[in-house]
Coordinates of C-alpha atoms in Angstrom, one line a residue:
X625 CA 76.1 32.5 -41.8
X626 CA 73.7 31.1 -39.2
X627 CA 70.0 32.1 -39.6
X628 CA 68.8 33.7 -36.3
X629 CA 66.0 31.8 -34.5
X630 CA 62.7 33.7 -34.0
X631 CA 62.3 35.2 -30.6
X632 CA 59.6 33.7 -28.4
X633 CA 60.2 35.8 -25.3
X634 CA 57.7 38.5 -26.3
X635 CA 54.9 35.9 -26.7
X636 CA 55.7 34.5 -23.3
X637 CA 55.8 37.9 -21.7
X638 CA 52.4 38.7 -23.3
X639 CA 50.9 35.4 -22.0
X640 CA 52.2 36.1 -18.6
X641 CA 50.8 39.7 -18.7
X642 CA 47.4 38.4 -19.8
X643 CA 47.4 35.8 -17.0
X644 CA 48.3 38.4 -14.5
X645 CA 45.6 40.7 -15.8
X646 CA 43.0 37.9 -15.5
X647 CA 44.1 37.1 -11.9
X648 CA 43.9 40.8 -11.1
X649 CA 40.5 41.2 -12.5
X650 CA 39.3 38.1 -10.6
X651 CA 40.7 39.5 -7.4
X652 CA 39.0 42.8 -8.0
X653 CA 35.6 41.1 -8.5
X654 CA 36.1 39.0 -5.4
X655 CA 36.9 42.1 -3.4
X656 CA 33.7 43.9 -4.5
X657 CA 30.6 43.8 -2.3
X658 CA 27.3 45.4 -3.1
X659 CA 28.3 46.0 -6.7
X660 CA 28.2 42.2 -7.5
X661 CA 25.0 41.1 -9.2
X662 CA 22.7 38.4 -7.7
X663 CA 23.6 36.3 -10.8
X664 CA 27.3 36.5 -9.9
X665 CA 26.6 35.5 -6.3
X666 CA 24.6 32.5 -7.5
X667 CA 27.4 31.5 -9.8
X668 CA 29.9 31.7 -7.0
X669 CA 27.6 29.6 -4.8
X670 CA 27.3 26.9 -7.4
X671 CA 31.0 26.9 -7.9
X672 CA 31.6 26.5 -4.2
X673 CA 29.2 23.7 -4.0
X674 CA 30.9 22.0 -6.9
X675 CA 34.2 22.2 -5.1
X676 CA 32.7 20.9 -1.9
X677 CA 31.3 17.9 -3.7
X678 CA 34.9 16.9 -4.6
X679 CA 36.0 17.0 -1.0
X680 CA 33.0 15.8 1.0
X681 CA 30.7 12.8 1.0
X682 CA 27.7 12.8 -1.3
X683 CA 25.3 12.9 1.6
X684 CA 27.0 16.0 3.0
X685 CA 27.1 17.9 -0.3
X686 CA 23.6 16.9 -1.6
X687 CA 20.9 19.6 -1.5
X688 CA 18.8 16.9 0.3
X689 CA 21.3 16.5 3.1
X690 CA 18.6 17.3 5.6
X691 CA 16.8 14.2 4.3
X692 CA 19.5 11.9 5.5
X693 CA 18.9 8.1 5.7
X694 CA 17.3 6.8 8.9
X695 CA 19.4 5.9 11.8
X696 CA 16.8 3.5 13.1
X697 CA 18.3 0.2 14.2
X698 CA 16.6 -3.2 14.4
X699 CA 16.6 -3.0 18.2
X700 CA 15.3 0.6 18.1
X701 CA 12.4 -0.5 15.8
X702 CA 11.5 -3.3 18.3
X703 CA 11.6 -0.9 21.2
X704 CA 9.4 1.5 19.4
X705 CA 6.6 -1.1 19.0
X706 CA 3.5 -0.5 21.1
X707 CA 2.4 -2.9 23.8
X708 CA -1.1 -4.1 24.9
X709 CA -0.9 -1.4 27.6
X710 CA -0.7 1.3 24.9
X711 CA -4.1 0.4 23.5
X712 CA -5.8 -0.9 26.7
X713 CA -9.1 -2.8 26.6
X714 CA -8.7 -6.6 26.2
X715 CA -6.2 -6.7 23.3
X716 CA -4.0 -9.8 23.3
X717 CA -0.6 -9.8 21.5
X718 CA -0.3 -12.5 18.9
X719 CA 2.8 -14.6 18.2
X720 CA 3.3 -13.9 14.5
X721 CA 1.0 -11.4 12.7
X722 CA 2.9 -12.0 9.5
X723 CA 0.8 -15.1 9.1
X724 CA -2.3 -12.9 8.6
X725 CA -1.3 -12.2 5.0
X726 CA -2.1 -15.9 4.1
X727 CA -5.1 -16.6 6.3
X728 CA -6.9 -14.5 8.9
X729 CA -9.8 -16.6 10.3
X730 CA -12.3 -14.4 12.2
X731 CA -15.2 -16.6 13.3
X732 CA -16.1 -18.5 10.1
X733 CA -14.8 -15.8 7.7
X734 CA -11.3 -15.8 6.3
X735 CA -10.7 -12.1 6.2
X736 CA -7.5 -12.4 4.2
X737 CA -9.3 -14.2 1.5
X738 CA -12.3 -11.8 1.7
X739 CA -10.1 -8.9 0.7
X740 CA -8.1 -10.8 -1.8
X741 CA -9.4 -9.6 -5.2
X742 CA -8.8 -7.5 -8.3
X743 CA -9.5 -3.8 -8.9
X744 CA -9.3 -2.0 -12.2
X745 CA -7.6 0.9 -10.5
X746 CA -3.9 0.4 -9.7
X747 CA -3.9 2.7 -6.7
X748 CA -6.9 0.9 -5.2
X749 CA -5.3 -2.5 -5.9
X750 CA -2.2 -1.4 -4.0
X751 CA -4.2 -0.5 -1.0
X752 CA -6.1 -3.8 -0.9
X753 CA -2.9 -5.8 -1.3
X754 CA -1.3 -4.1 1.7
X755 CA -4.2 -4.2 4.2
X756 CA -2.7 -7.1 6.1
X757 CA 0.8 -6.8 4.8
X758 CA 3.9 -4.8 5.8
X759 CA 4.1 -2.9 2.6
X760 CA 1.4 -0.2 3.1
X761 CA 4.1 2.4 2.6
X762 CA 6.3 0.4 0.3
X763 CA 9.1 -2.0 1.1
X764 CA 11.3 -0.8 4.0
X765 CA 14.9 -0.1 3.2
X766 CA 16.2 -0.3 6.7
X767 CA 15.1 -1.6 10.1
X768 CA 11.6 -2.9 10.5
X769 CA 9.6 -4.5 13.3
X770 CA 6.0 -5.7 13.4
X771 CA 3.5 -6.7 16.1
X772 CA -0.1 -7.7 16.1
X773 CA -3.0 -7.9 18.6
X774 CA -6.5 -9.4 18.6
X775 CA -9.7 -8.7 20.5
X776 CA -12.8 -10.6 19.7
X777 CA -13.4 -10.2 15.9
X778 CA -10.9 -7.3 15.6
X779 CA -7.3 -7.4 14.6
X780 CA -4.6 -4.7 14.8
X781 CA -1.4 -4.8 12.8
X782 CA 1.3 -2.4 13.9
X783 CA 4.7 -1.7 12.1
X784 CA 7.7 0.6 12.7
X785 CA 10.1 0.8 9.8
X786 CA 12.7 2.9 8.0
X787 CA 12.3 3.8 4.3
X788 CA 13.9 5.7 1.5
X789 CA 12.8 9.3 2.3
X790 CA 11.7 10.2 -1.3
X791 CA 9.8 7.0 -1.6
X792 CA 8.2 7.5 1.8
X793 CA 7.1 11.0 0.8
X794 CA 5.5 9.5 -2.4
X795 CA 3.7 6.8 -0.4
X796 CA 2.3 9.4 2.1
X797 CA 1.1 11.4 -0.9
X798 CA -0.5 8.3 -2.4
X799 CA -2.4 7.6 0.9
X800 CA -3.7 11.2 1.0
X801 CA -5.2 10.9 -2.5
X802 CA -7.0 7.6 -1.9
X803 CA -10.3 9.1 -0.6
X804 CA -10.6 10.7 -4.0
X805 CA -9.1 8.1 -6.3
X806 CA -10.6 5.2 -4.5
X807 CA -13.7 6.6 -2.8
X808 CA -15.7 3.6 -4.0
X809 CA -14.6 0.7 -6.2
X810 CA -15.3 -3.0 -6.9
X811 CA -13.2 -6.0 -6.1
X812 CA -13.7 -9.1 -8.2
X813 CA -12.2 -12.6 -8.2
X814 CA -11.6 -15.0 -5.4
X815 CA -14.3 -17.0 -3.5
X816 CA -16.2 -14.0 -2.3
X817 CA -17.5 -12.7 -5.7
X818 CA -17.9 -9.0 -6.1
X819 CA -17.2 -6.8 -3.1
X820 CA -17.8 -3.1 -2.8
X821 CA -15.0 -1.1 -1.2
X822 CA -15.3 2.5 0.2
X823 CA -12.4 4.7 1.4
X824 CA -12.9 7.8 3.5
X825 CA -10.5 10.1 5.3
X826 CA -10.3 10.1 9.1
X827 CA -8.5 12.3 11.6
X828 CA -5.5 11.3 13.6
X829 CA -3.7 12.9 16.6
X830 CA -1.3 15.7 15.6
X831 CA 1.9 13.8 15.8
X832 CA 4.9 13.3 13.5
X833 CA 6.0 15.3 10.5
X834 CA 3.1 14.0 8.4
X835 CA 0.1 11.7 9.0
X836 CA -2.8 10.2 7.1
X837 CA -5.8 8.3 8.4
X838 CA -8.4 6.3 6.4
X839 CA -11.3 4.0 7.0
X840 CA -11.7 1.2 4.5
X841 CA -15.1 -0.7 4.4
X842 CA -15.4 -3.9 2.3
X843 CA -18.9 -5.3 1.8
X844 CA -19.8 -8.6 0.2
X845 CA -20.7 -12.2 0.9
X846 CA -18.7 -15.1 2.5
X847 CA -20.2 -18.6 2.5
X848 CA -23.5 -17.1 1.3
X849 CA -23.8 -14.7 4.3
X850 CA -23.4 -10.9 4.1
X851 CA -20.1 -9.6 5.5
X852 CA -18.9 -6.1 6.2
X853 CA -15.3 -5.6 7.1
X854 CA -14.3 -2.1 8.5
X855 CA -10.6 -1.2 8.9
X856 CA -8.8 1.9 10.1
X857 CA -5.6 2.5 8.2
X858 CA -3.2 5.0 9.7
X859 CA 0.4 6.2 8.9
X860 CA 2.6 8.6 10.7
X861 CA 5.9 9.9 9.2
X862 CA 9.0 11.1 11.1
X863 CA 11.7 11.9 8.6
X864 CA 12.6 8.7 6.8
X865 CA 10.8 6.5 9.4
X866 CA 7.1 5.8 9.8
X867 CA 4.6 3.8 11.9
X868 CA 1.6 2.2 10.3
X869 CA -1.6 0.8 11.9
X870 CA -4.3 -1.4 10.4
X871 CA -7.1 -1.9 12.9
X872 CA -10.6 -3.3 12.7
X873 CA -12.7 -6.3 11.8
X874 CA -16.2 -7.6 11.3
X875 CA -17.6 -5.6 14.3
X876 CA -16.3 -2.3 12.9
X877 CA -13.2 -0.2 13.5
X878 CA -12.5 1.2 16.9
X879 CA -11.2 4.7 16.1
X880 CA -10.2 5.4 19.8
X881 CA -7.9 2.4 19.7
X882 CA -6.4 3.6 16.4
X883 CA -5.8 7.0 17.9
X884 CA -4.2 5.5 21.0
X885 CA -1.9 3.3 18.9
X886 CA -0.9 6.3 16.8
X887 CA -0.3 8.7 19.7
X888 CA 1.5 6.2 22.0
X889 CA 3.5 4.7 19.1
X890 CA 4.6 8.1 17.8
X891 CA 5.9 9.0 21.3
X892 CA 7.8 5.7 21.6
X893 CA 9.4 6.2 18.1
X894 CA 10.3 9.8 19.0
X895 CA 12.1 8.6 22.1
X896 CA 14.0 5.9 20.2
X897 CA 15.1 8.4 17.5
X898 CA 16.3 10.7 20.3
X899 CA 18.6 7.9 21.5
X900 CA 16.4 6.8 24.5
X901 CA 14.7 3.5 25.3
X902 CA 11.0 4.0 25.9
X903 CA 9.8 3.2 29.4
X904 CA 7.1 0.5 29.7
X905 CA 3.7 2.0 29.3
X906 CA 1.9 1.9 32.6
X907 CA -1.6 0.4 32.7
X908 CA -4.5 2.8 33.0
X909 CA -3.3 5.3 30.3
X910 CA -5.8 7.9 29.2

């Protein structure tokens, strides 16, 4: 006599019924409106975002999608640079301002060597190291263009560059804190002995998404003679892009020139980011 096999159909029927009940309950919850709790809505939103992340690019699905990388091109960065007409007076454009990081002879004073020293405060050291460099806001991650001008004993370094947005935000925050963290400090080392550095906040035209202005004064001796170097430092942020200005010299910092460079430069960058080529700046601007 053959032993009958156990019946499995009831278990399958029960499983199917449970699955149907689950689907029915899910459909009923989905069909509800005001009866759903805020927590349920949040869970649903999170689930939808998770699904979207599987079918879209990381940039599109990221909560920081509005902080997309810069579209600034190398040509656009060059077009966004200011010209002598933007700052008027008798400024002359120099051939290669990148050479200033090594030596910047103004009269008998090597300004680059004068500001080359050590500070006990890391944030202050970072500022000093970047005064005549292209790393005031950190290292660009995209397009970058630099120009420079000279007038008598004054020098102006101007940069347009694209950055990592989060790092740029941090750099702008760092700049804003310098008048407190580095209001006065001492530089040591080098041929100039001890130098006293002061940092104060200055105002800039209301342009860009964020901006920060500083005046940095370095006092010491060079070749046995007293020397005072005054520099305006300005940065304007537009999304993941920014312009930076360092302007001044042994005769002080011309704040009007700094403001003109910021205002005209921000307008030029804005036009580039809108897909236009800025028109040449006419002479005699206000």
